[in-house]
Amino acid sequence: MVLGIGPELRCYQCNSLTQPHCADYFDNRTFPLVACPNDGRNYSRCVKMIQEMYLDGKWTRRYYRDCAVTGVIGAEDGRWCIDRLGTYRVKVRYCNCNNKNGCNSSTLLTVSTTLYIFMFTIFILYIYRILKL
């Protein structure tokens, strides 16, 4: 089996409601990687959920990291986020990943190689245009 997929997958597991260090900026030294359960449910990805709720006149943000059974995974970088709006002023962002153990640790998403090439090309064209003037 491939490292980081299936029963060998290890994810960060925490909830900022009871564990404030679970929030972003997330320091992966504060929580151990935990092996996903092998209970027949096929935990094939890690998830980080960011929940925003409007409570008592202000927005409150909570973070939850764990193993997951379902969720969309990006084809290029192994990570995908989706935003959902709920009732009563609740917003949730689900970020699922399966490209490595502990992939639910940070707020940064992997940028695809295609985007890097595109940005570099635009930069070169910009420099060329400046030098030509």
mmCIF file of C-alpha atoms in Angstrom:
data_model
loop_
_atom_site.group_PDB
_atom_site.id
_atom_site.type_symbol
_atom_site.label_atom_id
_atom_site.label_comp_id
_atom_site.label_asym_id
_atom_site.label_seq_id
_atom_site.Cartn_x
_atom_site.Cartn_y
_atom_site.Cartn_z
ATOM 1 C CA MET A 1 0.000 0.000 0.000
ATOM 2 C CA VAL A 2 1.186 3.550 -0.756
ATOM 3 C CA LEU A 3 2.461 5.615 2.190
ATOM 4 C CA GLY A 4 -0.116 8.145 3.328
ATOM 5 C CA ILE A 5 -3.146 6.298 1.951
ATOM 6 C CA GLY A 6 -5.533 3.902 3.678
ATOM 7 C CA PRO A 7 -4.886 2.324 7.082
ATOM 8 C CA GLU A 8 -1.325 3.708 7.209
ATOM 9 C CA LEU A 9 -2.501 7.303 6.809
ATOM 10 C CA ARG A 10 -1.640 9.538 9.751
ATOM 11 C CA CYS A 11 -3.361 12.873 10.344
ATOM 12 C CA TYR A 12 -3.365 15.596 12.936
ATOM 13 C CA GLN A 13 -6.398 15.255 15.190
ATOM 14 C CA CYS A 14 -7.531 18.222 17.268
ATOM 15 C CA ASN A 15 -10.347 20.699 17.870
ATOM 16 C CA SER A 16 -9.688 24.386 18.618
ATOM 17 C CA LEU A 17 -12.795 24.562 20.813
ATOM 18 C CA THR A 18 -10.954 22.579 23.493
ATOM 19 C CA GLN A 19 -7.389 22.805 22.099
ATOM 20 C CA PRO A 20 -6.541 26.426 21.137
ATOM 21 C CA HIS A 21 -3.256 25.408 19.463
ATOM 22 C CA CYS A 22 -5.278 23.558 16.805
ATOM 23 C CA ALA A 23 -6.049 26.897 15.118
ATOM 24 C CA ASP A 24 -3.959 28.511 12.388
ATOM 25 C CA TYR A 25 -1.017 29.281 12.626
ATOM 26 C CA PHE A 26 -0.696 25.539 13.305
ATOM 27 C CA ASP A 27 2.562 24.374 14.852
ATOM 28 C CA ASN A 28 2.828 20.673 14.065
ATOM 29 C CA ARG A 29 5.165 20.220 17.039
ATOM 30 C CA THR A 30 2.227 20.765 19.401
ATOM 31 C CA PHE A 31 0.254 17.699 18.269
ATOM 32 C CA PRO A 32 1.419 14.208 17.328
ATOM 33 C CA LEU A 33 0.436 12.570 14.064
ATOM 34 C CA VAL A 34 -2.214 9.966 14.833
ATOM 35 C CA ALA A 35 -2.810 6.848 12.738
ATOM 36 C CA CYS A 36 -6.280 6.782 11.229
ATOM 37 C CA PRO A 37 -8.489 4.019 12.621
ATOM 38 C CA ASN A 38 -8.597 0.709 10.812
ATOM 39 C CA ASP A 39 -12.247 0.014 11.620
ATOM 40 C CA GLY A 40 -13.450 -0.847 8.110
ATOM 41 C CA ARG A 41 -14.631 2.680 7.247
ATOM 42 C CA ASN A 42 -11.764 3.316 4.761
ATOM 43 C CA TYR A 43 -10.199 6.509 6.090
ATOM 44 C CA SER A 44 -8.494 7.629 2.895
ATOM 45 C CA ARG A 45 -7.786 11.292 3.580
ATOM 46 C CA CYS A 46 -7.104 13.918 6.206
ATOM 47 C CA VAL A 47 -9.441 16.850 6.702
ATOM 48 C CA LYS A 48 -9.116 20.334 8.139
ATOM 49 C CA MET A 49 -12.400 22.132 8.747
ATOM 50 C CA ILE A 50 -12.599 25.846 9.429
ATOM 51 C CA GLN A 51 -15.981 26.815 10.824
ATOM 52 C CA GLU A 52 -17.021 30.460 11.142
ATOM 53 C CA MET A 53 -20.116 31.347 13.155
ATOM 54 C CA TYR A 54 -21.688 34.663 14.014
ATOM 55 C CA LEU A 55 -22.219 34.517 17.786
ATOM 56 C CA ASP A 56 -22.992 37.334 20.196
ATOM 57 C CA GLY A 57 -22.375 40.055 17.615
ATOM 58 C CA LYS A 58 -19.005 38.802 16.363
ATOM 59 C CA TRP A 59 -17.542 36.167 14.065
ATOM 60 C CA THR A 60 -15.979 33.171 15.819
ATOM 61 C CA ARG A 61 -13.653 30.758 14.032
ATOM 62 C CA ARG A 62 -13.031 27.128 15.031
ATOM 63 C CA TYR A 63 -10.640 24.579 13.560
ATOM 64 C CA TYR A 64 -11.011 20.815 13.441
ATOM 65 C CA ARG A 65 -8.408 18.368 12.078
ATOM 66 C CA ASP A 66 -8.958 14.622 11.717
ATOM 67 C CA CYS A 67 -9.057 11.567 9.466
ATOM 68 C CA ALA A 68 -11.884 11.472 6.922
ATOM 69 C CA VAL A 69 -13.756 8.885 4.887
ATOM 70 C CA THR A 70 -15.185 11.225 2.240
ATOM 71 C CA GLY A 71 -14.148 14.463 0.577
ATOM 72 C CA VAL A 72 -12.931 15.791 -2.762
ATOM 73 C CA ILE A 73 -9.198 15.563 -3.484
ATOM 74 C CA GLY A 74 -7.465 17.820 -6.026
ATOM 75 C CA ALA A 75 -6.050 15.940 -9.008
ATOM 76 C CA GLU A 76 -2.743 17.806 -9.209
ATOM 77 C CA ASP A 77 -1.669 18.544 -5.657
ATOM 78 C CA GLY A 78 -3.478 16.034 -3.448
ATOM 79 C CA ARG A 79 -5.405 18.745 -1.606
ATOM 80 C CA TRP A 80 -8.737 20.409 -2.249
ATOM 81 C CA CYS A 81 -10.845 22.911 -0.309
ATOM 82 C CA ILE A 82 -14.538 23.582 -0.661
ATOM 83 C CA ASP A 83 -16.615 26.272 1.037
ATOM 84 C CA ARG A 84 -20.154 25.732 2.286
ATOM 85 C CA LEU A 85 -22.694 28.160 3.714
ATOM 86 C CA GLY A 86 -25.133 26.971 6.337
ATOM 87 C CA THR A 87 -28.070 28.439 8.152
ATOM 88 C CA TYR A 88 -27.812 30.880 11.026
ATOM 89 C CA ARG A 89 -24.652 32.588 9.704
ATOM 90 C CA VAL A 90 -22.433 29.516 9.607
ATOM 91 C CA LYS A 91 -19.650 29.105 7.026
ATOM 92 C CA VAL A 92 -17.472 26.004 6.767
ATOM 93 C CA ARG A 93 -14.367 25.349 4.675
ATOM 94 C CA TYR A 94 -13.465 21.679 4.226
ATOM 95 C CA CYS A 95 -9.892 20.982 3.111
ATOM 96 C CA ASN A 96 -9.246 17.332 2.268
ATOM 97 C CA CYS A 97 -5.861 15.894 1.371
ATOM 98 C CA ASN A 98 -4.176 12.544 0.868
ATOM 99 C CA ASN A 99 -0.770 13.381 -0.584
ATOM 100 C CA LYS A 100 1.247 12.783 2.618
ATOM 101 C CA ASN A 101 0.929 12.021 6.295
ATOM 102 C CA GLY A 102 -0.027 15.126 8.260
ATOM 103 C CA CYS A 103 -1.156 17.010 5.162
ATOM 104 C CA ASN A 104 -3.920 18.690 7.210
ATOM 105 C CA SER A 105 -1.377 20.794 9.096
ATOM 106 C CA SER A 106 -1.028 24.160 7.379
ATOM 107 C CA THR A 107 -3.073 26.860 5.736
ATOM 108 C CA LEU A 108 -0.957 26.921 2.606
ATOM 109 C CA LEU A 109 -2.076 25.064 -0.470
ATOM 110 C CA THR A 110 0.354 23.550 -2.894
ATOM 111 C CA VAL A 111 0.524 25.615 -6.072
ATOM 112 C CA SER A 112 0.545 23.591 -9.252
ATOM 113 C CA THR A 113 3.545 23.558 -11.569
ATOM 114 C CA THR A 114 1.373 24.955 -14.356
ATOM 115 C CA LEU A 115 0.638 28.057 -12.301
ATOM 116 C CA TYR A 116 4.342 28.568 -11.557
ATOM 117 C CA ILE A 117 5.193 28.317 -15.269
ATOM 118 C CA PHE A 118 2.396 30.737 -16.159
ATOM 119 C CA MET A 119 3.547 33.276 -13.552
ATOM 120 C CA PHE A 120 7.175 32.968 -14.670
ATOM 121 C CA THR A 121 6.185 33.492 -18.325
ATOM 122 C CA ILE A 122 4.213 36.634 -17.456
ATOM 123 C CA PHE A 123 7.187 37.930 -15.460
ATOM 124 C CA ILE A 124 9.607 37.345 -18.378
ATOM 125 C CA LEU A 125 7.241 39.060 -20.828
ATOM 126 C CA TYR A 126 6.933 42.009 -18.453
ATOM 127 C CA ILE A 127 10.726 42.345 -18.103
ATOM 128 C CA TYR A 128 11.168 42.035 -21.883
ATOM 129 C CA ARG A 129 8.616 44.794 -22.439
ATOM 130 C CA ILE A 130 10.364 47.114 -19.950
ATOM 131 C CA LEU A 131 13.800 46.527 -21.489
ATOM 132 C CA LYS A 132 12.443 47.075 -24.995
ATOM 133 C CA LEU A 133 11.125 50.549 -24.101
#
